[in-house]
PDB file of C-alpha atoms in Angstrom:
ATOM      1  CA  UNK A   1      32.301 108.205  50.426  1.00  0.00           C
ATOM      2  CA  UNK A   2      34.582 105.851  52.090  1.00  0.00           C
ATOM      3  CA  UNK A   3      37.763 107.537  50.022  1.00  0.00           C
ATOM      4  CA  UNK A   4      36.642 110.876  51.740  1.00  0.00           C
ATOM      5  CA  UNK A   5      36.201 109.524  55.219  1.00  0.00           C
ATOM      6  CA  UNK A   6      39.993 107.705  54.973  1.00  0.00           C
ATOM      7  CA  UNK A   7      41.355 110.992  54.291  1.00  0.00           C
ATOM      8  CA  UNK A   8      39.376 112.901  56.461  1.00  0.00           C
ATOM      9  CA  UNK A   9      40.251 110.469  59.301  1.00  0.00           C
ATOM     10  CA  UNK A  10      44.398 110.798  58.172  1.00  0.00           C
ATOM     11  CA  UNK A  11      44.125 114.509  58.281  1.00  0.00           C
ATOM     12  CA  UNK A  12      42.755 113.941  61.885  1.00  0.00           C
ATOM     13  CA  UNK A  13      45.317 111.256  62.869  1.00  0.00           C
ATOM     14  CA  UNK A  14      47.870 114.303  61.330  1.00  0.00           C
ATOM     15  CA  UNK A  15      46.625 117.063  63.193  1.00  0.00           C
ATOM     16  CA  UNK A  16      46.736 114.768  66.400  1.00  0.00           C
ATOM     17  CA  UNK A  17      50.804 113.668  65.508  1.00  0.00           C
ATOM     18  CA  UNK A  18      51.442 117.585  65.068  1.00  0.00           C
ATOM     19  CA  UNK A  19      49.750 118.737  68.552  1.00  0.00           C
ATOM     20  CA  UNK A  20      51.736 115.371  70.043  1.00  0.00           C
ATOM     21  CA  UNK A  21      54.886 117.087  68.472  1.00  0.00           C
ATOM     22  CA  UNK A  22      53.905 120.326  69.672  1.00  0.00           C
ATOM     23  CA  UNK A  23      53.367 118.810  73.368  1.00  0.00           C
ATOM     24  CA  UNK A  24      57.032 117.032  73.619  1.00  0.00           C
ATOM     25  CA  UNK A  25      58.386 120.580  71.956  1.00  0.00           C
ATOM     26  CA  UNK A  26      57.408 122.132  74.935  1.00  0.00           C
ATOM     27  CA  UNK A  27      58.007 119.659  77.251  1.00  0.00           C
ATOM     28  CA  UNK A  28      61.660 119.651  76.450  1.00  0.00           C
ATOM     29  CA  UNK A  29      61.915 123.230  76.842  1.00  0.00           C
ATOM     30  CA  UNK A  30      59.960 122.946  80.172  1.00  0.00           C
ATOM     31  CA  UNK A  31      63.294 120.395  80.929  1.00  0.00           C
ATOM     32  CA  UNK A  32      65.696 122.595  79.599  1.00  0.00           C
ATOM     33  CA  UNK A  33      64.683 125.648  81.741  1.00  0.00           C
ATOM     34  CA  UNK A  34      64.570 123.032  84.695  1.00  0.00           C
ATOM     35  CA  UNK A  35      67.912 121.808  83.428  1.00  0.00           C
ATOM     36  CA  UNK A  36      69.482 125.682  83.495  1.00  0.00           C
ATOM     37  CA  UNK A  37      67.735 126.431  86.984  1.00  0.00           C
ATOM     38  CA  UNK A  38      69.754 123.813  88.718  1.00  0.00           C
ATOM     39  CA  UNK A  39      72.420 124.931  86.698  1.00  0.00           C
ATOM     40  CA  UNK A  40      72.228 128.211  88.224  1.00  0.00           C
ATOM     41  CA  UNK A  41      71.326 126.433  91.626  1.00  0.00           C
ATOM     42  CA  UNK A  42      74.690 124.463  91.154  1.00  0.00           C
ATOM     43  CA  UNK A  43      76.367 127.832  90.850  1.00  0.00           C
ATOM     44  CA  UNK A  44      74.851 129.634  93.589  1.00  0.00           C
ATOM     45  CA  UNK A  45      76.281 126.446  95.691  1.00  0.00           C
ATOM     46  CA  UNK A  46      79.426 126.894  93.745  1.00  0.00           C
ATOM     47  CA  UNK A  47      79.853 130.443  95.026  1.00  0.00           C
ATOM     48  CA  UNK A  48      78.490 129.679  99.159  1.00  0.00           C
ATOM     49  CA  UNK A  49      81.311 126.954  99.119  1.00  0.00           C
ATOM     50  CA  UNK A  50      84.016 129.323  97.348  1.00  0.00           C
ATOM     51  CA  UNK A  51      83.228 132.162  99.964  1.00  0.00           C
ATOM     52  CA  UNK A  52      82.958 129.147 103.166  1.00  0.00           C
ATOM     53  CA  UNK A  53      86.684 127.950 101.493  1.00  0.00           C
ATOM     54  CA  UNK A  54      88.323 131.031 101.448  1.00  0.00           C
ATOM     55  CA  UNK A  55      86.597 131.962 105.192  1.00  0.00           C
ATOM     56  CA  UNK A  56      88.249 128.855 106.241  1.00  0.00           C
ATOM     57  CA  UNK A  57      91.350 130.330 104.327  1.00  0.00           C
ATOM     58  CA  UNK A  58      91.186 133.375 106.149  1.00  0.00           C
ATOM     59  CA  UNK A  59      90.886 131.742 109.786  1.00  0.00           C
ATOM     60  CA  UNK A  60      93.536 129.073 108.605  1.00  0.00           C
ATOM     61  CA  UNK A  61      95.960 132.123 107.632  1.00  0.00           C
ATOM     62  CA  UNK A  62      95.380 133.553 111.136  1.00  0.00           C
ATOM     63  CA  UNK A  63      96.877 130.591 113.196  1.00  0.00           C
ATOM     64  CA  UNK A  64      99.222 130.142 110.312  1.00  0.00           C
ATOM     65  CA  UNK A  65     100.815 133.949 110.751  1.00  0.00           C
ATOM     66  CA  UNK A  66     100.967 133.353 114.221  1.00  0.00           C
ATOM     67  CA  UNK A  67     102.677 130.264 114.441  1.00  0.00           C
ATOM     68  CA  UNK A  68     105.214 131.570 111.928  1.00  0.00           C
ATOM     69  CA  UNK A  69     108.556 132.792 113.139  1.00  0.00           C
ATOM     70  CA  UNK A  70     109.013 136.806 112.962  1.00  0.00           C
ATOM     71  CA  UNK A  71     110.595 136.936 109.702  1.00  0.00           C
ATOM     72  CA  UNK A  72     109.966 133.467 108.107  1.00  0.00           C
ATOM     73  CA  UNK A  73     106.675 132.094 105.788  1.00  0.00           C
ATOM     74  CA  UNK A  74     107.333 128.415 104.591  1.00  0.00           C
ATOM     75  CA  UNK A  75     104.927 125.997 103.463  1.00  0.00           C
ATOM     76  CA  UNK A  76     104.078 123.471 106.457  1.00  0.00           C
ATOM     77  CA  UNK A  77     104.390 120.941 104.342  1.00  0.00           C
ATOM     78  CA  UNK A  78     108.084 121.283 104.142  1.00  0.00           C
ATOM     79  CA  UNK A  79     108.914 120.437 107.628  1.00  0.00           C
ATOM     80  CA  UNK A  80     107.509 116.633 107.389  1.00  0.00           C
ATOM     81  CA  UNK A  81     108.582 116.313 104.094  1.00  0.00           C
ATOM     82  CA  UNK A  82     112.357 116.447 104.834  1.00  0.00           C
ATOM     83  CA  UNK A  83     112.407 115.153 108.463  1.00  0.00           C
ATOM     84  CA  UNK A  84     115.968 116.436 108.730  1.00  0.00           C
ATOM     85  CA  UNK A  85     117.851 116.822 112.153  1.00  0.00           C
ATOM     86  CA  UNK A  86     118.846 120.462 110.905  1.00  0.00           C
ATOM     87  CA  UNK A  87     115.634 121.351 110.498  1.00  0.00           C
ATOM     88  CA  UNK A  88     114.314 124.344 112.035  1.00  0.00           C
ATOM     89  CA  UNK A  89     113.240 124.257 115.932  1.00  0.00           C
ATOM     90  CA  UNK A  90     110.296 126.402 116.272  1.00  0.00           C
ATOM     91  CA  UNK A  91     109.940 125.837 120.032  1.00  0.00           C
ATOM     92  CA  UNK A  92     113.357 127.407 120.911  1.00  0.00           C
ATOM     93  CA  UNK A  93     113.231 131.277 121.426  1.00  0.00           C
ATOM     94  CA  UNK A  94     115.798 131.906 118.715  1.00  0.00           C
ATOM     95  CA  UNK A  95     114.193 129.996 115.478  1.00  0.00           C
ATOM     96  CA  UNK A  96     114.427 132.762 113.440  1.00  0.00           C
ATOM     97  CA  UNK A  97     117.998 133.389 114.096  1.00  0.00           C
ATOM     98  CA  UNK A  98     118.968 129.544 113.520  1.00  0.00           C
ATOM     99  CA  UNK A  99     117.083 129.931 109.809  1.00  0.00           C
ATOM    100  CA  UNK A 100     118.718 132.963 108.544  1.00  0.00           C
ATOM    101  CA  UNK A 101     121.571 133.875 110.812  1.00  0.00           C
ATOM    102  CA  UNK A 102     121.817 136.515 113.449  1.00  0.00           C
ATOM    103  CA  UNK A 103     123.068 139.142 111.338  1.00  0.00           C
ATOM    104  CA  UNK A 104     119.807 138.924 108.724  1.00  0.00           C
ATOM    105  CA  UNK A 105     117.416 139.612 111.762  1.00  0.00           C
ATOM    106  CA  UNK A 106     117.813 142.557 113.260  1.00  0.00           C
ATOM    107  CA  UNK A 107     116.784 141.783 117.243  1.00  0.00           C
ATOM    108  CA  UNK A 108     113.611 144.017 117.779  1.00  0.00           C
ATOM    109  CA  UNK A 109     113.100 146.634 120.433  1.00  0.00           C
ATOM    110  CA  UNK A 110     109.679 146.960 121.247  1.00  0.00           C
ATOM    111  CA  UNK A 111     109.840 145.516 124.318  1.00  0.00           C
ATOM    112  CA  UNK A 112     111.877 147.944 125.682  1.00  0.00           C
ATOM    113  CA  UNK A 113     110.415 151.384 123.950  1.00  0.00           C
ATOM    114  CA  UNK A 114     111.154 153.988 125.749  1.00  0.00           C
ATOM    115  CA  UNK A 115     107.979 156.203 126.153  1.00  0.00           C
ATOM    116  CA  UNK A 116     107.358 159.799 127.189  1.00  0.00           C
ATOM    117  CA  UNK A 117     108.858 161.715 130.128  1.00  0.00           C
ATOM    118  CA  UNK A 118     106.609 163.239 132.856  1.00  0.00           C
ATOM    119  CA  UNK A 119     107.339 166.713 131.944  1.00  0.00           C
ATOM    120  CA  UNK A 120     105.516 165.846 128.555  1.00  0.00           C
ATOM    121  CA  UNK A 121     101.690 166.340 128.832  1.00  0.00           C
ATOM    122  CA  UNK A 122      99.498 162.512 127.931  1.00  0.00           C
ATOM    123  CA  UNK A 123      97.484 164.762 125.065  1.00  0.00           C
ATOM    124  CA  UNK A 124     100.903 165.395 123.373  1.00  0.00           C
ATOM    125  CA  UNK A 125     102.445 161.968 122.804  1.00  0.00           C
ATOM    126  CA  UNK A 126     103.566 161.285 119.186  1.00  0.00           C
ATOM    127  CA  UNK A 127     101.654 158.738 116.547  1.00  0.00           C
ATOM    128  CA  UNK A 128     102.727 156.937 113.839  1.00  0.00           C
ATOM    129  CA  UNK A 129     101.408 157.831 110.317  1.00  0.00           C
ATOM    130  CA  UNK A 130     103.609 154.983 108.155  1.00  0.00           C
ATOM    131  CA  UNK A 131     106.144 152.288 108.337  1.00  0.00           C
ATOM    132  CA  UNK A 132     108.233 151.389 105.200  1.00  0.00           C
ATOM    133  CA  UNK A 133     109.118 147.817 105.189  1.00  0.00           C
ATOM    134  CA  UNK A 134     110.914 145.614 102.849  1.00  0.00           C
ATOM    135  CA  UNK A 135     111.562 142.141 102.370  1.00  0.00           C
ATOM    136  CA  UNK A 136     112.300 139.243 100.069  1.00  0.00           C
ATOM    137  CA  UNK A 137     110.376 136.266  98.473  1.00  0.00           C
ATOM    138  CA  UNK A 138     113.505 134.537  98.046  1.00  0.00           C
ATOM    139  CA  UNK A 139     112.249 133.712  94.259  1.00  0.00           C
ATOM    140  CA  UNK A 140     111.395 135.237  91.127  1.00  0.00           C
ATOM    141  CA  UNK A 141     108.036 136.170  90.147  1.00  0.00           C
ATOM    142  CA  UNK A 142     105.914 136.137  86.829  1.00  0.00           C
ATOM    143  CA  UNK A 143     104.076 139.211  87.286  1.00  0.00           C
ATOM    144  CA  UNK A 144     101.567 139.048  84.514  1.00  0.00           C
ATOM    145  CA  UNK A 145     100.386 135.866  86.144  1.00  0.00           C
ATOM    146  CA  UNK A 146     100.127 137.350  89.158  1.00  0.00           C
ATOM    147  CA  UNK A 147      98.101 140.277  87.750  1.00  0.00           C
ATOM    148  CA  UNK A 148      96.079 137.740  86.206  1.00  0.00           C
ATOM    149  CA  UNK A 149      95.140 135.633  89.312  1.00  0.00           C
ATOM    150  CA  UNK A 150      95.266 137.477  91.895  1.00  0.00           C
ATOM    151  CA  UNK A 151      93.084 140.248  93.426  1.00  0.00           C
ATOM    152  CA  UNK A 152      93.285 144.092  94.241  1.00  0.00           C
ATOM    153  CA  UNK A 153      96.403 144.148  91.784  1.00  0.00           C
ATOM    154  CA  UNK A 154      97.814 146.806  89.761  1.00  0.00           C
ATOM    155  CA  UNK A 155     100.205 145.969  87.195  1.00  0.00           C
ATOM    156  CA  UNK A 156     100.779 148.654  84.475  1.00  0.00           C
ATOM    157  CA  UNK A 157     104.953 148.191  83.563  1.00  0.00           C
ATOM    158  CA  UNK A 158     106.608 151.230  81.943  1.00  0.00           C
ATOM    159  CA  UNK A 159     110.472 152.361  81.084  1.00  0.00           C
ATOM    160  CA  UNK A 160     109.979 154.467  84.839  1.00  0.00           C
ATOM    161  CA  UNK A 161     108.215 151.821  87.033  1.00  0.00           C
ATOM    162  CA  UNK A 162     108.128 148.093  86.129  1.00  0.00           C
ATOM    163  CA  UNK A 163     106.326 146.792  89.636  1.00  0.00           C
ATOM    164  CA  UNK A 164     102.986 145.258  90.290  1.00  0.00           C
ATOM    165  CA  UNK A 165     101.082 146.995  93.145  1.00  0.00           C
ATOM    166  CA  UNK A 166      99.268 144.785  95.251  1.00  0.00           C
ATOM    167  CA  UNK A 167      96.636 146.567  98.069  1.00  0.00           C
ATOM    168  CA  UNK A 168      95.540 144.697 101.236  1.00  0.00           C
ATOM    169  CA  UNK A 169      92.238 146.084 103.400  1.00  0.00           C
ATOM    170  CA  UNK A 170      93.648 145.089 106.724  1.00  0.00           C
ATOM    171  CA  UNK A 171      95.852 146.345 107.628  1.00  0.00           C
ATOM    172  CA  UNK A 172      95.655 148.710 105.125  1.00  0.00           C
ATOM    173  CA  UNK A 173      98.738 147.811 103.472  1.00  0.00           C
ATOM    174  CA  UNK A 174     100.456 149.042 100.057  1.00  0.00           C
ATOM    175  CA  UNK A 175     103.251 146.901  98.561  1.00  0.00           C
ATOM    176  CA  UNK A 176     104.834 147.427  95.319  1.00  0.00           C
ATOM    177  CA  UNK A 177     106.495 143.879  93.926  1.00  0.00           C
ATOM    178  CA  UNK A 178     109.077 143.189  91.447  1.00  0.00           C
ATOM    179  CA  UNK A 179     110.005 140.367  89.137  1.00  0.00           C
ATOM    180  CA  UNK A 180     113.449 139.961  91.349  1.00  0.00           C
ATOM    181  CA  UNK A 181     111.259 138.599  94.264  1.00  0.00           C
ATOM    182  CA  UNK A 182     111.747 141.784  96.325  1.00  0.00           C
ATOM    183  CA  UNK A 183     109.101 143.698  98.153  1.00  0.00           C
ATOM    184  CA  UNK A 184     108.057 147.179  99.375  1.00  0.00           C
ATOM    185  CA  UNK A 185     105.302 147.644 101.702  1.00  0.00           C
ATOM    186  CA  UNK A 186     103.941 151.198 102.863  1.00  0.00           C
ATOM    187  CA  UNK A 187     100.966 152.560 104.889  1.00  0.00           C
ATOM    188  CA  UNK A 188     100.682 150.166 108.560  1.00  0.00           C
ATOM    189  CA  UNK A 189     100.669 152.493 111.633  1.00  0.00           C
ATOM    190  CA  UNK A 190     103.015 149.673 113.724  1.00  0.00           C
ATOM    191  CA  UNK A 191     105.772 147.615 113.407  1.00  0.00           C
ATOM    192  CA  UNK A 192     103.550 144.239 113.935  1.00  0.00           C
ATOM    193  CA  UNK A 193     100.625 146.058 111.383  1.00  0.00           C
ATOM    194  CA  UNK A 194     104.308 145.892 108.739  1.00  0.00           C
ATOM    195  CA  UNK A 195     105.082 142.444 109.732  1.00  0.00           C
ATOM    196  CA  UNK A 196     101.319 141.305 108.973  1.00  0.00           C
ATOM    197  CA  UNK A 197     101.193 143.548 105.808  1.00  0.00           C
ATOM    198  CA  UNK A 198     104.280 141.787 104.620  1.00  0.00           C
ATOM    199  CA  UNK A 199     103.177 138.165 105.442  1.00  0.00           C
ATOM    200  CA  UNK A 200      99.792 138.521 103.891  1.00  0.00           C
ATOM    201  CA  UNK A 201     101.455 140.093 100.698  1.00  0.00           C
ATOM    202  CA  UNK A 202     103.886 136.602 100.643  1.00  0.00           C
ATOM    203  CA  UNK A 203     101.096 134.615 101.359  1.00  0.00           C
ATOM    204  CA  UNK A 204      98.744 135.281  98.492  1.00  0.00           C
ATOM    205  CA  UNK A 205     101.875 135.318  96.218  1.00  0.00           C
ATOM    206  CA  UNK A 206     102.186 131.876  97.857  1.00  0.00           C
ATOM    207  CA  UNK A 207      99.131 130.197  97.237  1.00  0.00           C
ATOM    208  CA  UNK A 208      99.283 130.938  93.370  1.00  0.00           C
ATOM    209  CA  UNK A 209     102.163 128.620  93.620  1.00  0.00           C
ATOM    210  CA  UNK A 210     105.725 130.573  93.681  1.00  0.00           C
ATOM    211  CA  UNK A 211     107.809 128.560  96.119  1.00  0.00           C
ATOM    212  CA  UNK A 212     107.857 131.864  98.596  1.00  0.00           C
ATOM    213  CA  UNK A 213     110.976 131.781 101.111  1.00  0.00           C
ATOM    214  CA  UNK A 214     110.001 135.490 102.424  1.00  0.00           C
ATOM    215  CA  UNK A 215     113.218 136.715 103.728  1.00  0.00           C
ATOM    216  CA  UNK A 216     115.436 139.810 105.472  1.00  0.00           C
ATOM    217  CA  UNK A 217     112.261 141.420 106.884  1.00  0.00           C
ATOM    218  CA  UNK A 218     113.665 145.133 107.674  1.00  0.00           C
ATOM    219  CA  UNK A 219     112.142 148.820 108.692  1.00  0.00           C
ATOM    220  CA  UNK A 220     113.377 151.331 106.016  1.00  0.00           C
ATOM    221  CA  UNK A 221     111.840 154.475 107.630  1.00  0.00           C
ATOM    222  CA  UNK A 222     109.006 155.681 109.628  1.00  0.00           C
ATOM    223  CA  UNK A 223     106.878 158.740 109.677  1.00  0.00           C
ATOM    224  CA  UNK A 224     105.408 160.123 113.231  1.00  0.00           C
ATOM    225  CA  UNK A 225     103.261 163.019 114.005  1.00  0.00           C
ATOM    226  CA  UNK A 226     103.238 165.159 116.856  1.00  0.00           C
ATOM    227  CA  UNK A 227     101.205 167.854 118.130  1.00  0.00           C
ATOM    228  CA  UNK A 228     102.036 170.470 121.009  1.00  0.00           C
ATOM    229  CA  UNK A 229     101.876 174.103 121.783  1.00  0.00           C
ATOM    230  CA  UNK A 230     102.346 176.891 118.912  1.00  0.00           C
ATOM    231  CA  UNK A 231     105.981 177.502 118.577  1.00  0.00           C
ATOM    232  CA  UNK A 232     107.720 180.882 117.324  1.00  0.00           C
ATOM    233  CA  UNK A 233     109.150 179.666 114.374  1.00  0.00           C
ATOM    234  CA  UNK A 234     111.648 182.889 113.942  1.00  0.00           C
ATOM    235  CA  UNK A 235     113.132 182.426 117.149  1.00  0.00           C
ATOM    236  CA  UNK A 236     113.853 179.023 116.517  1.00  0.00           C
ATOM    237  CA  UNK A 237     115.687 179.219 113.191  1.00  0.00           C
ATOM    238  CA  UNK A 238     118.200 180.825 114.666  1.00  0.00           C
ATOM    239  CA  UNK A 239     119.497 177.567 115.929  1.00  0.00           C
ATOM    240  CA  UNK A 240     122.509 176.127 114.289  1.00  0.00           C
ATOM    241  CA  UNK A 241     120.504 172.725 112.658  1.00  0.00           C
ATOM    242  CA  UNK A 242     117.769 174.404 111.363  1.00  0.00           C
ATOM    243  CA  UNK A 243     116.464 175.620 107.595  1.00  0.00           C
ATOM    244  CA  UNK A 244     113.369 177.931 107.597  1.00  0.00           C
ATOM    245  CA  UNK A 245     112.011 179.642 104.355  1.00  0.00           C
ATOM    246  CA  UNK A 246     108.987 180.320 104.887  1.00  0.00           C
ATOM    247  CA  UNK A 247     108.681 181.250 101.440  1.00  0.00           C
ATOM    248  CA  UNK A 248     109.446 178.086  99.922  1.00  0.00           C
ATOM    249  CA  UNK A 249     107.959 175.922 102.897  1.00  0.00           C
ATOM    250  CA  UNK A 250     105.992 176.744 105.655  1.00  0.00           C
ATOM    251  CA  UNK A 251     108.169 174.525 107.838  1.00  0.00           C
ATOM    252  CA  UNK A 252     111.171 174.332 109.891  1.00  0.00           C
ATOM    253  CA  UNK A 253     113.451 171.939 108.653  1.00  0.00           C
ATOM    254  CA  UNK A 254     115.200 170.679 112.195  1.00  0.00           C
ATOM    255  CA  UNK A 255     117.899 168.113 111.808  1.00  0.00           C
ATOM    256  CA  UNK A 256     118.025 166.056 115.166  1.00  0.00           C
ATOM    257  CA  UNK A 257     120.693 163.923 113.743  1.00  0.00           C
ATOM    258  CA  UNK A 258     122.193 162.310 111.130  1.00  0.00           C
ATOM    259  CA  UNK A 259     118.822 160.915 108.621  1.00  0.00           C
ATOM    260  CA  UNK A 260     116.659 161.999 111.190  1.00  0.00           C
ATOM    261  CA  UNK A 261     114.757 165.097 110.447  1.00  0.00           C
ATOM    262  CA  UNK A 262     111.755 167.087 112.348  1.00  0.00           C
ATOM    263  CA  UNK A 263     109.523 169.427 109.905  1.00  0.00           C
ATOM    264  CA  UNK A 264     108.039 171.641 112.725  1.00  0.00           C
ATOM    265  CA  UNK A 265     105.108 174.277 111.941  1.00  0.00           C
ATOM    266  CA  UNK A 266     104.316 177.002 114.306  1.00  0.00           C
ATOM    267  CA  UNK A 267     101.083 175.713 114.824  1.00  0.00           C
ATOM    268  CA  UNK A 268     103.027 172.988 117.111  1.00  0.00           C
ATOM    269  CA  UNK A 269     102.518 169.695 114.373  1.00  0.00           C
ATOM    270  CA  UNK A 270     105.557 168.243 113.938  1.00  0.00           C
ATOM    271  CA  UNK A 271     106.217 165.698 111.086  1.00  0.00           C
ATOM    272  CA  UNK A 272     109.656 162.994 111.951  1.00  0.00           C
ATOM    273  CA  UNK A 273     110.992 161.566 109.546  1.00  0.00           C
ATOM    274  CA  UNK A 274     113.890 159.032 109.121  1.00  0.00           C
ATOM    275  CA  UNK A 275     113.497 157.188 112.606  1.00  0.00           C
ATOM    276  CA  UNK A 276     113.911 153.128 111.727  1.00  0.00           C
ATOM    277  CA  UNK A 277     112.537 151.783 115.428  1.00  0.00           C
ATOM    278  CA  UNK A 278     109.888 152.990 117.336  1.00  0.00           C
ATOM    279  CA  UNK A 279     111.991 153.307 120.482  1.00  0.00           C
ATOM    280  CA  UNK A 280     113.713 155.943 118.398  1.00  0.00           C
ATOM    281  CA  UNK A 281     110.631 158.112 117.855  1.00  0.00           C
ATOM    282  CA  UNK A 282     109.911 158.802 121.900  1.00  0.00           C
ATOM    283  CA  UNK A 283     113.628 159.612 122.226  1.00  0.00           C
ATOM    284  CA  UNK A 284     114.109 161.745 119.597  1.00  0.00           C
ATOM    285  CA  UNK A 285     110.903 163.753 121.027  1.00  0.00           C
ATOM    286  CA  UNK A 286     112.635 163.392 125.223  1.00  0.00           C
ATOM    287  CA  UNK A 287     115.499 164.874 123.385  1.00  0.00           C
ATOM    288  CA  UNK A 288     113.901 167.996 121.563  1.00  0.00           C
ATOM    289  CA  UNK A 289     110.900 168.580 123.680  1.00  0.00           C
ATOM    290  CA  UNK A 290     112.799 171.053 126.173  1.00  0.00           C
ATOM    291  CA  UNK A 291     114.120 172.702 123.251  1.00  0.00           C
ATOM    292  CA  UNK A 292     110.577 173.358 121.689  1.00  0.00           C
ATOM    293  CA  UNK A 293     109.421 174.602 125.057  1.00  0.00           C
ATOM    294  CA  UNK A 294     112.218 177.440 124.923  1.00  0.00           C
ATOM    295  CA  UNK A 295     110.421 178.657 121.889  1.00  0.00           C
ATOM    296  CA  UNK A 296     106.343 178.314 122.935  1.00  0.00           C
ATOM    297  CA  UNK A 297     104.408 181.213 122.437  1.00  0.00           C
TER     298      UNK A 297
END
């Protein structure tokens, strides 16, 4: 009898050592699921201070564009670094000119842009539809790292087309980069919507660590619209500068001078293409407009 009750009583103790198992089984997984819920808390902190940071980033490259020169992004770092006597002077009116030399920087005009006559009606003035800028990094670029790291890139090289397209929301801004450092920017409605296009493009090149010296900021071409009164497109091809097959294109091809073309429609749109300064859009259309009312139906 007392053989049986030993065993009985280490089957018991047994039992109990397998349910006190059992019981620190599940209290480690109890700690491991608390262990990967603050893990995923961690995270979700992770993520509010990556999206704080690059808010911060955003209002920090607000002031930073706008304390920049015209045609000029360079690390702020730079300027206390060397301490030189020749560096730039930011507070004189002509900084830009004393970092790249007059003839690089084109002097702009928009302060004197011409705008439209009084004989031309408010509800016909022209707008811009795209500005064609380019500039240079002043560097070479790795453009499968940039593909890589950065965002809202594009980057499929071929024997036709060996850029990387980079897209920014606002202003809604195209570029197309290549590994030389230079840089082609299309689709901002203004001259200051290219020059912020531009500078945001160099800046997120920037921060992934190319040493950016964006340079030789320049207006290749801009496209205007302009709408008026229907126009008799027959009559008007009779004049010396124009090309009209309306066969091939509904269009008249008007050449107001040298690179500067008009494609007029007889609905009264007309498309202008070629003009490099906005001051040259509103005098191209002074110049034409009395010969487009010769023609109105």
């Amino acid at each position: 009898m007392a053989v049986s009750s030993s065993k009985t009583e280490q089957k018991e103790v047994k039992e109990e050592q397998k349910e006190v198992k059992e019981e620190q089984k599940e209290v480690k997984e109890e700690q491991k699921e608390v262990k990967e819920e603050q893990k995923e808390v961690k995270e979700e902190q992770k993520e509010v201070k990556e999206e704080q940071k690059e808010v911060k980033e955003e209002l920090h490259d607000k002031l930073y564009f706008s304390a920049l020169p015209d045609e000029l992004l360079l690390y702020e770092e730079e300027a206390d670094m060397t301490g030189d006597s020749s560096s730039l002077d930011y507070n004189s009116q002509n900084a830009t000119a004393a970092a790249l030399g007059a003839s690089s920087m084109p002097e702009q005009e928009a302060s004197s842009v011409p705008r439209p006559t009084s004989e031309m009606p408010a509800t016909e003035r022209p707008q811009i539809l795209n500005v064609t800028s380019t500039m240079s990094l002043g560097c070479c670029l790795d453009l499968d790292f940039i593909a890589r790291r950065a965002w809202n890139v594009e980057y499929k090289p071929n024997k036709f087309f060996k850029g990387l397209v980079m897209r920014i929301r606002e202003p809604q801004t195209t570029a197309v980069i290549f590994k030389s450092g230079k840089i082609m920017c299309t689709g901002p409605k203004s001259v200051q919507q290219a020059r912020l296009g531009a500078r945001k493009c160099a800046r997120k090149v920037q921060k992934l660590g190319f040493p950016v010296r964006p340079l030789n900021f320049k207006i290749q071409t801009m496209t205007a619209r302009w709408k008026i009164f229907p126009l008799n497109l027959e009559r008007f091809s009779q004049h010396q500068k124009c090309s009209y097959n309306p066969e091939l294109f509904p269009g008249l091809i008007y050449e107001v001078s040298p690179g500067i073309t008009a494609n007029i429609f007889s609905s009264g749109t007309i498309c202008l293409c070629g003009v490099k300064q906005e001051a040259q859009i509103y005098e191209v259309f002074d110049t034409i407009y009395p010969i487009l009312t010769c023609f109105r139906i």
